[in-house]
């Protein structure tokens, strides 16, 4: 297929042409929403609820509109997978989206972050991301990457250094997930925390009774 072409330049041209044919069947507003998907990772399950909050903040779309839109993208093969509760982007498509939005990546990441601030309280001028509901599994996994992409570095550090984020991340994704978060920052405390997590990963699994993991950390 055209997606298997060996030459990188020819492959990029072929992908752009193929995607362009499908994009031509979208309205201008739908096309804009598609480019805004560039903030999400390839082959990452993107919850429709997260997408709906993002599109509601950017364009005032409802959850119903977002679901209809996801179905349309699936019909046009513009997403690699669509289930009732999530979509996925193919890596080739995401590369195309990144190229198309390279000059406004920070803006898009910030829009996604801002769309979710009302999920948690604001404490002394800081969004308390460590109080995210346990059901927000996408944000527990990927919020730091979006803060980093938005260049909200002070906010990222405030989140990653908070004990409740450290414990919550360990509960949700284990030591590798927390290490990945801390690798986004290059300050002394982040490096020290990363070293501690890496060296003690074997004792930082979920423990009983409740509170044992926090005490161990």
CSV table of C-alpha atoms in Angstrom, one decimal:
chain,number,residue,atom,x,y,z
A,1,UNK,CA,0.0,0.0,0.0
A,2,UNK,CA,1.1,3.6,-0.2
A,3,UNK,CA,1.8,3.6,3.5
A,4,UNK,CA,4.6,1.0,2.9
A,5,UNK,CA,6.7,3.0,0.5
A,6,UNK,CA,10.3,2.8,1.5
A,7,UNK,CA,11.5,6.3,0.5
A,8,UNK,CA,10.7,8.7,3.4
A,9,UNK,CA,9.9,11.7,1.2
A,10,UNK,CA,7.7,9.7,-1.2
A,11,UNK,CA,6.0,8.1,1.8
A,12,UNK,CA,5.2,11.5,3.3
A,13,UNK,CA,3.8,12.8,0.0
A,14,UNK,CA,1.7,9.6,-0.4
A,15,UNK,CA,0.4,9.8,3.2
A,16,UNK,CA,-0.5,13.5,2.8
A,17,UNK,CA,-2.3,12.8,-0.4
A,18,UNK,CA,-4.2,9.8,1.0
A,19,UNK,CA,-5.2,11.7,4.2
A,20,UNK,CA,-6.0,14.8,2.1
A,21,UNK,CA,-8.6,12.8,0.2
A,22,UNK,CA,-10.4,11.9,3.4
A,23,UNK,CA,-10.0,15.3,4.9
A,24,UNK,CA,-11.7,16.8,1.9
A,25,UNK,CA,-14.9,15.1,3.0
A,26,UNK,CA,-14.9,16.9,6.3
A,27,UNK,CA,-16.4,20.3,7.0
A,28,UNK,CA,-13.9,23.2,7.8
A,29,UNK,CA,-14.8,22.9,11.5
A,30,UNK,CA,-14.3,19.1,11.4
A,31,UNK,CA,-11.0,19.6,9.7
A,32,UNK,CA,-9.8,22.0,12.4
A,33,UNK,CA,-10.8,19.5,15.1
A,34,UNK,CA,-8.8,16.8,13.3
A,35,UNK,CA,-5.6,18.8,13.3
A,36,UNK,CA,-6.1,19.4,17.0
A,37,UNK,CA,-5.7,15.7,17.6
A,38,UNK,CA,-2.0,16.2,17.2
A,39,UNK,CA,-1.6,16.6,20.9
A,40,UNK,CA,-2.4,12.9,21.5
A,41,UNK,CA,0.1,10.1,21.2
A,42,UNK,CA,0.0,7.5,18.5
A,43,UNK,CA,-1.8,4.2,19.4
A,44,UNK,CA,-2.8,5.7,22.7
A,45,UNK,CA,-6.5,5.1,23.7
A,46,UNK,CA,-8.0,8.6,23.7
A,47,UNK,CA,-11.1,8.6,25.9
A,48,UNK,CA,-14.1,10.2,24.2
A,49,UNK,CA,-14.8,12.1,27.5
A,50,UNK,CA,-11.3,13.7,27.3
A,51,UNK,CA,-11.8,14.5,23.7
A,52,UNK,CA,-15.2,16.0,24.4
A,53,UNK,CA,-13.9,18.3,27.1
A,54,UNK,CA,-11.1,19.4,24.8
A,55,UNK,CA,-13.4,20.1,21.9
A,56,UNK,CA,-16.0,21.8,24.2
A,57,UNK,CA,-13.3,24.2,25.4
A,58,UNK,CA,-12.0,24.9,21.9
A,59,UNK,CA,-15.2,25.0,19.9
A,60,UNK,CA,-18.2,24.6,22.2
A,61,UNK,CA,-18.9,21.0,21.0
A,62,UNK,CA,-21.1,18.7,23.1
A,63,UNK,CA,-20.4,15.1,24.0
A,64,UNK,CA,-22.9,14.0,21.5
A,65,UNK,CA,-21.2,16.1,18.7
A,66,UNK,CA,-17.9,14.6,19.7
A,67,UNK,CA,-19.2,11.0,19.5
A,68,UNK,CA,-20.8,11.7,16.1
A,69,UNK,CA,-17.5,13.1,14.9
A,70,UNK,CA,-15.5,10.1,16.1
A,71,UNK,CA,-17.9,7.9,14.2
A,72,UNK,CA,-17.3,10.0,11.1
A,73,UNK,CA,-13.5,9.8,11.4
A,74,UNK,CA,-13.8,6.0,11.7
A,75,UNK,CA,-15.9,5.8,8.5
A,76,UNK,CA,-13.2,7.8,6.7
A,77,UNK,CA,-10.4,5.6,8.2
A,78,UNK,CA,-8.9,8.7,9.8
A,79,UNK,CA,-8.5,6.9,13.1
A,80,UNK,CA,-7.0,3.5,13.5
A,81,UNK,CA,-9.7,2.4,16.0
A,82,UNK,CA,-13.0,3.7,17.3
A,83,UNK,CA,-14.9,2.1,20.2
A,84,UNK,CA,-17.8,3.6,22.1
A,85,UNK,CA,-15.4,5.1,24.7
A,86,UNK,CA,-12.2,5.8,22.9
A,87,UNK,CA,-10.3,6.4,19.6
A,88,UNK,CA,-6.7,5.7,18.5
A,89,UNK,CA,-4.4,7.4,16.0
A,90,UNK,CA,-2.1,5.5,13.7
A,91,UNK,CA,1.5,6.6,14.0
A,92,UNK,CA,1.7,7.6,10.4
A,93,UNK,CA,-1.4,9.8,10.7
A,94,UNK,CA,-0.1,11.4,13.9
A,95,UNK,CA,3.2,12.2,12.2
A,96,UNK,CA,1.2,14.0,9.5
A,97,UNK,CA,-0.8,15.9,12.2
A,98,UNK,CA,2.3,17.0,14.0
A,99,UNK,CA,3.8,18.3,10.8
A,100,UNK,CA,0.6,20.3,10.1
A,101,UNK,CA,0.5,21.8,13.6
A,102,UNK,CA,4.2,22.2,14.4
A,103,UNK,CA,4.0,25.9,15.0
A,104,UNK,CA,1.1,25.7,17.6
A,105,UNK,CA,1.8,22.6,19.5
A,106,UNK,CA,2.3,24.5,22.8
A,107,UNK,CA,-1.0,26.3,22.3
A,108,UNK,CA,-2.9,23.0,21.7
A,109,UNK,CA,-1.4,21.3,24.7
A,110,UNK,CA,-2.3,24.3,26.9
A,111,UNK,CA,-5.9,24.1,25.5
A,112,UNK,CA,-6.1,20.5,26.5
A,113,UNK,CA,-4.7,21.2,30.0
A,114,UNK,CA,-7.0,24.1,30.5
A,115,UNK,CA,-10.1,22.1,29.4
A,116,UNK,CA,-9.6,19.8,32.4
A,117,UNK,CA,-8.7,22.3,35.2
A,118,UNK,CA,-12.3,22.2,36.6
A,119,UNK,CA,-11.9,18.5,37.5
A,120,UNK,CA,-9.8,19.5,40.5
A,121,UNK,CA,-9.7,22.5,43.0
A,122,UNK,CA,-7.3,25.4,42.8
A,123,UNK,CA,-5.2,25.7,45.9
A,124,UNK,CA,-3.3,28.9,46.5
A,125,UNK,CA,-3.3,29.6,42.7
A,126,UNK,CA,-2.1,26.1,41.8
A,127,UNK,CA,-4.3,23.5,40.0
A,128,UNK,CA,-4.3,20.5,42.4
A,129,UNK,CA,-3.8,17.9,39.7
A,130,UNK,CA,-2.9,15.3,42.4
A,131,UNK,CA,-6.6,15.3,43.4
A,132,UNK,CA,-7.7,13.9,40.0
A,133,UNK,CA,-10.4,11.3,40.3
A,134,UNK,CA,-9.1,7.7,40.1
A,135,UNK,CA,-11.4,7.2,37.0
A,136,UNK,CA,-9.4,9.8,35.0
A,137,UNK,CA,-6.9,7.1,33.9
A,138,UNK,CA,-5.8,9.0,30.7
A,139,UNK,CA,-4.9,12.1,32.7
A,140,UNK,CA,-3.0,10.1,35.4
A,141,UNK,CA,-1.0,8.7,32.5
A,142,UNK,CA,-0.5,11.6,30.2
A,143,UNK,CA,-1.2,14.9,32.0
A,144,UNK,CA,2.6,15.5,32.7
A,145,UNK,CA,3.4,15.1,29.0
A,146,UNK,CA,0.7,17.7,28.2
A,147,UNK,CA,2.0,20.1,30.8
A,148,UNK,CA,5.5,19.7,29.4
A,149,UNK,CA,4.2,20.2,25.8
A,150,UNK,CA,2.4,23.4,27.0
A,151,UNK,CA,5.7,24.6,28.5
A,152,UNK,CA,4.0,24.9,31.9
A,153,UNK,CA,7.2,23.9,33.6
A,154,UNK,CA,6.6,25.4,37.0
A,155,UNK,CA,3.1,23.8,37.1
A,156,UNK,CA,4.6,20.5,36.0
A,157,UNK,CA,7.2,20.5,38.8
A,158,UNK,CA,4.5,21.5,41.4
A,159,UNK,CA,2.5,18.5,40.3
A,160,UNK,CA,5.3,15.9,40.1
A,161,UNK,CA,6.8,16.9,43.5
A,162,UNK,CA,3.5,16.7,45.4
A,163,UNK,CA,3.4,13.6,47.6
A,164,UNK,CA,-0.2,12.8,46.5
A,165,UNK,CA,0.8,12.8,42.8
A,166,UNK,CA,3.8,10.5,43.5
A,167,UNK,CA,1.5,8.0,45.4
A,168,UNK,CA,-1.3,8.3,42.9
A,169,UNK,CA,1.0,7.7,39.9
A,170,UNK,CA,2.5,4.7,41.6
A,171,UNK,CA,-1.0,3.3,42.2
A,172,UNK,CA,-2.1,3.9,38.6
A,173,UNK,CA,1.1,3.1,36.5
A,174,UNK,CA,3.7,1.8,38.9
A,175,UNK,CA,7.4,2.9,39.1
A,176,UNK,CA,8.0,3.1,35.4
A,177,UNK,CA,5.1,5.5,34.9
A,178,UNK,CA,6.4,7.8,37.7
A,179,UNK,CA,10.0,7.6,36.3
A,180,UNK,CA,8.7,8.7,32.9
A,181,UNK,CA,7.0,11.7,34.6
A,182,UNK,CA,10.1,12.7,36.5
A,183,UNK,CA,12.3,12.5,33.4
A,184,UNK,CA,10.4,15.4,31.9
A,185,UNK,CA,12.1,17.7,34.5
A,186,UNK,CA,15.8,18.3,34.9
A,187,UNK,CA,15.8,20.0,38.4
A,188,UNK,CA,17.7,18.4,41.3
A,189,UNK,CA,14.6,17.3,43.2
A,190,UNK,CA,13.1,15.5,40.1
A,191,UNK,CA,16.4,13.7,39.5
A,192,UNK,CA,16.7,12.7,43.2
A,193,UNK,CA,13.1,11.4,43.2
A,194,UNK,CA,13.7,9.5,39.9
A,195,UNK,CA,16.8,7.8,41.4
A,196,UNK,CA,14.9,6.9,44.5
A,197,UNK,CA,12.0,5.4,42.5
A,198,UNK,CA,14.4,3.5,40.2
A,199,UNK,CA,16.5,2.0,43.0
A,200,UNK,CA,13.5,1.0,45.1
A,201,UNK,CA,11.0,0.0,42.4
A,202,UNK,CA,10.8,-3.6,43.8
A,203,UNK,CA,9.1,-2.3,47.0
A,204,UNK,CA,6.9,0.4,45.4
A,205,UNK,CA,4.1,-1.9,44.2
A,206,UNK,CA,0.6,-1.5,45.6
A,207,UNK,CA,0.7,-2.7,49.2
A,208,UNK,CA,-1.7,-3.6,51.9
A,209,UNK,CA,-3.1,-2.2,54.2
A,210,UNK,CA,-4.0,1.1,52.6
A,211,UNK,CA,-1.4,3.7,53.3
A,212,UNK,CA,1.5,1.3,53.2
A,213,UNK,CA,2.7,2.5,49.8
A,214,UNK,CA,2.8,6.1,51.0
A,215,UNK,CA,4.8,5.1,54.1
A,216,UNK,CA,7.2,3.1,52.0
A,217,UNK,CA,7.9,5.9,49.6
